[in-house]
Coordinates of C-alpha atoms in Angstrom, one line a residue:
Chain Y
X1 CA -4.6 44.6 16.2
X2 CA -4.2 42.9 12.8
X3 CA -3.4 45.2 9.9
X4 CA -6.3 43.8 7.9
X5 CA -9.5 42.5 9.4
X6 CA -12.0 40.3 7.7
X7 CA -15.0 38.4 9.0
X8 CA -14.3 34.7 8.4
X9 CA -17.9 33.8 8.1
X10 CA -19.1 31.3 7.1
X11 CA -21.7 33.1 5.0
X12 CA -24.5 31.2 3.3
X13 CA -26.9 32.8 0.8
X14 CA -29.5 31.5 -1.6
X15 CA -28.7 31.5 -5.3
X16 CA -29.4 34.9 -6.9
X17 CA -28.8 36.9 -3.7
X18 CA -26.5 39.9 -3.6
X19 CA -23.4 39.1 -1.5
X20 CA -21.4 41.8 0.4
X21 CA -17.9 41.0 1.6
X22 CA -15.9 43.5 3.6
X23 CA -12.5 44.2 5.1
X24 CA -11.2 47.0 7.3
X25 CA -7.6 48.0 7.6
X26 CA -5.5 50.2 9.9
X27 CA -2.5 51.2 7.7
X28 CA -3.4 54.4 5.8
X29 CA -0.4 53.7 3.5
X30 CA -2.2 51.0 1.7
X31 CA -2.8 52.1 -1.9
X32 CA -3.6 48.9 -3.9
X33 CA -6.5 46.7 -3.0
X34 CA -7.3 43.2 -4.3
X35 CA -9.9 40.6 -3.9
X36 CA -9.0 36.9 -4.5
X37 CA -11.2 33.9 -4.8
X38 CA -9.9 30.6 -3.5
X39 CA -11.5 27.3 -4.2
X40 CA -10.8 24.4 -1.9
X41 CA -7.2 23.0 -2.5
X42 CA -6.4 25.6 -5.1
X43 CA -4.3 28.8 -5.2
X44 CA -6.0 32.2 -4.9
X45 CA -7.3 33.6 -8.1
X46 CA -7.3 37.4 -8.6
X47 CA -10.8 38.8 -9.0
X48 CA -10.5 42.5 -8.6
X49 CA -7.6 45.0 -8.4
X50 CA -8.2 48.6 -7.5
X51 CA -6.0 51.6 -6.8
X52 CA -6.9 54.1 -4.1
X53 CA -10.6 55.0 -3.5
X54 CA -13.5 54.4 -5.8
X55 CA -15.5 51.7 -7.4
X56 CA -14.6 49.1 -10.1
X57 CA -17.1 46.8 -11.8
X58 CA -16.4 43.6 -13.7
X59 CA -19.4 41.6 -14.7
X60 CA -21.3 40.5 -11.5
X61 CA -18.5 41.8 -9.3
X62 CA -18.1 45.3 -7.9
X63 CA -15.2 46.4 -5.7
X64 CA -15.4 49.5 -3.6
X65 CA -12.6 51.2 -1.7
X66 CA -13.3 54.0 0.9
X67 CA -9.8 55.1 2.1
X68 CA -11.3 57.7 4.4
X69 CA -13.0 54.9 6.4
X70 CA -10.3 52.3 5.7
X71 CA -12.9 50.0 4.4
X72 CA -13.2 47.9 1.3
X73 CA -16.0 45.8 -0.1
X74 CA -16.7 43.3 -2.8
X75 CA -20.3 42.9 -4.0
X76 CA -21.4 39.8 -6.0
X77 CA -24.7 40.2 -7.8
X78 CA -26.9 37.3 -8.9
X79 CA -24.8 34.9 -6.9
X80 CA -24.3 31.4 -8.3
X81 CA -23.4 28.1 -6.7
X82 CA -20.1 28.3 -8.5
X83 CA -19.3 31.4 -6.5
X84 CA -19.0 29.2 -3.4
X85 CA -15.4 29.7 -2.3
X86 CA -13.3 31.6 0.2
X87 CA -12.8 35.3 -0.6
X88 CA -9.6 37.0 0.5
X89 CA -9.0 40.7 0.6
X90 CA -5.5 41.8 0.2
X91 CA -3.7 45.2 0.1
X92 CA -0.3 46.6 -0.4
X93 CA 1.7 49.8 -0.1
X94 CA 2.8 51.6 -3.2
X95 CA 6.3 50.5 -4.3
X96 CA 6.1 47.3 -2.3
X97 CA 5.3 43.8 -3.6
X98 CA 4.2 42.0 -0.4
X99 CA 0.6 41.7 0.3
X100 CA -1.3 41.9 3.6
X101 CA -4.2 39.5 3.6
X102 CA -7.5 39.3 5.5
X103 CA -8.3 35.9 7.0
X104 CA -10.8 35.1 4.2
X105 CA -14.6 34.7 4.2
X106 CA -16.0 31.4 3.3
X107 CA -19.1 31.8 1.1
X108 CA -21.6 29.2 0.2
X109 CA -24.3 29.9 -2.4
X110 CA -27.2 27.5 -2.0
X111 CA -29.0 26.4 -5.2
Chain S
X1 CA -3.4 37.2 -18.0
X2 CA -0.4 36.4 -15.9
X3 CA 0.1 32.7 -15.2
X4 CA 2.0 31.1 -12.4
X5 CA 2.7 27.4 -12.6
X6 CA 3.5 25.4 -9.5
X7 CA 4.6 21.8 -9.5
X8 CA 3.9 19.3 -8.1
X9 CA 0.3 19.8 -7.1
X10 CA 0.5 17.0 -4.6
X11 CA 3.4 15.1 -3.0
X12 CA 3.6 12.5 -0.3
X13 CA 7.0 11.8 1.2
X14 CA 8.5 9.9 4.1
X15 CA 9.8 11.6 7.2
X16 CA 13.4 12.6 6.8
X17 CA 13.4 13.1 3.1
X18 CA 13.5 16.4 1.2
X19 CA 11.0 17.7 -1.3
X20 CA 11.4 20.3 -3.9
X21 CA 8.5 22.5 -5.2
X22 CA 8.9 24.6 -8.3
X23 CA 7.2 27.9 -9.1
X24 CA 7.4 29.3 -12.6
X25 CA 6.0 32.5 -14.1
X26 CA 5.0 31.6 -17.6
X27 CA 4.4 34.8 -19.4
X28 CA 6.2 37.5 -17.4
X29 CA 9.5 38.0 -15.6
X30 CA 9.0 37.7 -11.9
X31 CA 11.5 40.0 -10.1
X32 CA 10.0 38.9 -6.8
X33 CA 8.4 35.6 -5.8
X34 CA 6.7 34.8 -2.5
X35 CA 6.2 31.5 -0.7
X36 CA 3.2 31.0 1.5
X37 CA 2.0 28.3 3.7
X38 CA -1.7 27.7 4.4
X39 CA -3.3 25.6 7.1
X40 CA -6.9 24.3 6.7
X41 CA -9.5 27.1 6.9
X42 CA -6.8 29.7 7.6
X43 CA -5.4 32.5 5.5
X44 CA -2.0 32.5 3.8
X45 CA 1.0 32.8 6.0
X46 CA 4.0 34.4 4.3
X47 CA 7.1 32.3 4.7
X48 CA 9.7 34.2 2.6
X49 CA 10.3 36.7 -0.1
X50 CA 12.8 36.0 -2.8
X51 CA 14.3 38.4 -5.4
X52 CA 16.0 37.0 -8.4
X53 CA 19.7 36.5 -7.9
X54 CA 19.7 37.3 -4.2
X55 CA 19.1 35.5 -0.9
X56 CA 15.6 35.1 0.3
X57 CA 14.2 37.1 3.1
X58 CA 12.5 34.9 5.7
X59 CA 9.6 35.8 8.0
X60 CA 10.1 35.6 11.7
X61 CA 9.8 32.0 12.9
X62 CA 10.5 30.4 9.5
X63 CA 13.6 28.2 9.6
X64 CA 15.7 29.1 6.6
X65 CA 17.8 25.9 6.9
X66 CA 14.6 23.9 6.7
X67 CA 12.9 25.8 3.9
X68 CA 15.5 26.4 1.2
X69 CA 14.5 28.9 -1.4
X70 CA 16.3 29.5 -4.7
X71 CA 15.4 32.2 -7.2
X72 CA 18.0 31.6 -9.9
X73 CA 16.1 33.1 -12.8
X74 CA 13.4 35.6 -13.5
X75 CA 10.9 32.8 -14.2
X76 CA 11.8 30.1 -11.7
X77 CA 11.9 29.9 -7.9
X78 CA 12.1 26.6 -5.9
X79 CA 11.3 25.8 -2.3
X80 CA 13.0 22.7 -0.8
X81 CA 11.6 21.3 2.4
X82 CA 14.6 19.6 3.9
X83 CA 14.4 16.6 6.3
X84 CA 10.6 16.8 6.2
X85 CA 8.6 15.9 9.3
X86 CA 4.8 15.3 9.6
X87 CA 4.4 18.8 11.1
X88 CA 5.6 20.2 7.8
X89 CA 2.5 18.7 6.1
X90 CA 0.6 21.7 4.7
X91 CA -0.5 23.5 1.6
X92 CA 2.3 25.6 0.1
X93 CA 1.6 28.3 -2.4
X94 CA 3.9 30.5 -4.4
X95 CA 3.1 33.9 -6.0
X96 CA 5.0 36.0 -8.4
X97 CA 5.2 39.7 -9.3
X98 CA 7.0 41.8 -11.8
X99 CA 6.4 44.8 -9.5
X100 CA 4.0 46.4 -12.0
X101 CA 1.0 44.1 -11.7
X102 CA -0.9 42.5 -8.8
X103 CA 0.3 39.2 -7.4
X104 CA -0.7 36.1 -9.2
X105 CA -0.6 32.7 -7.4
X106 CA 0.3 29.2 -8.3
X107 CA -2.3 26.5 -7.7
X108 CA -0.5 25.3 -4.6
X109 CA 1.3 22.1 -3.5
X110 CA -0.2 19.8 -0.9
X111 CA 2.6 18.2 1.0
X112 CA 1.9 15.1 3.1
X113 CA 4.8 13.8 5.2
X114 CA 4.2 10.3 6.5

């Protein structure tokens, strides 16, 4: 079993839709949770960074962490064609720098 | 925000030659840098972790004599692909951390070995 599981998609939604992206994990020691966006042939760009359980909102993006269920989510409201990219979840243990990644979900927002 | 610069963004080389990729943290001191490899439509595969001033730690299956990593300063790490072969063609990405903030990534280097 992989430490981090993420549905690779692809996921296609119409412009303006609410997008829900999810990851599950098995290691209860993970404390820091991140979502990265990666455009084709570019490096991952940090979108959201959260510690432990709870919600965090930044503009159209909301990250949720449920440590009891070992489940994290990223919601994108009012999705735009420019949101079309691969979204990677990542997480790490406190005191460690190395990240454990999901496989990434490829999202396409159709105008 | 934290910026990581990676150079070159694209390189084409002949089989048997060596290629050096640079990764710089521009506005923070990176105590740790990571090197990843990414195949098309796949996630990032960690190759090695380097701490400033010490030898890199390689992941299982990564040839340390082929992928030479140097982290001589708190702002610069280099990855040298030695005696490159076509199967080394890939997208290489570095990331950097000062252990207080989340990882930030460079924009990657697309290596093509002909």
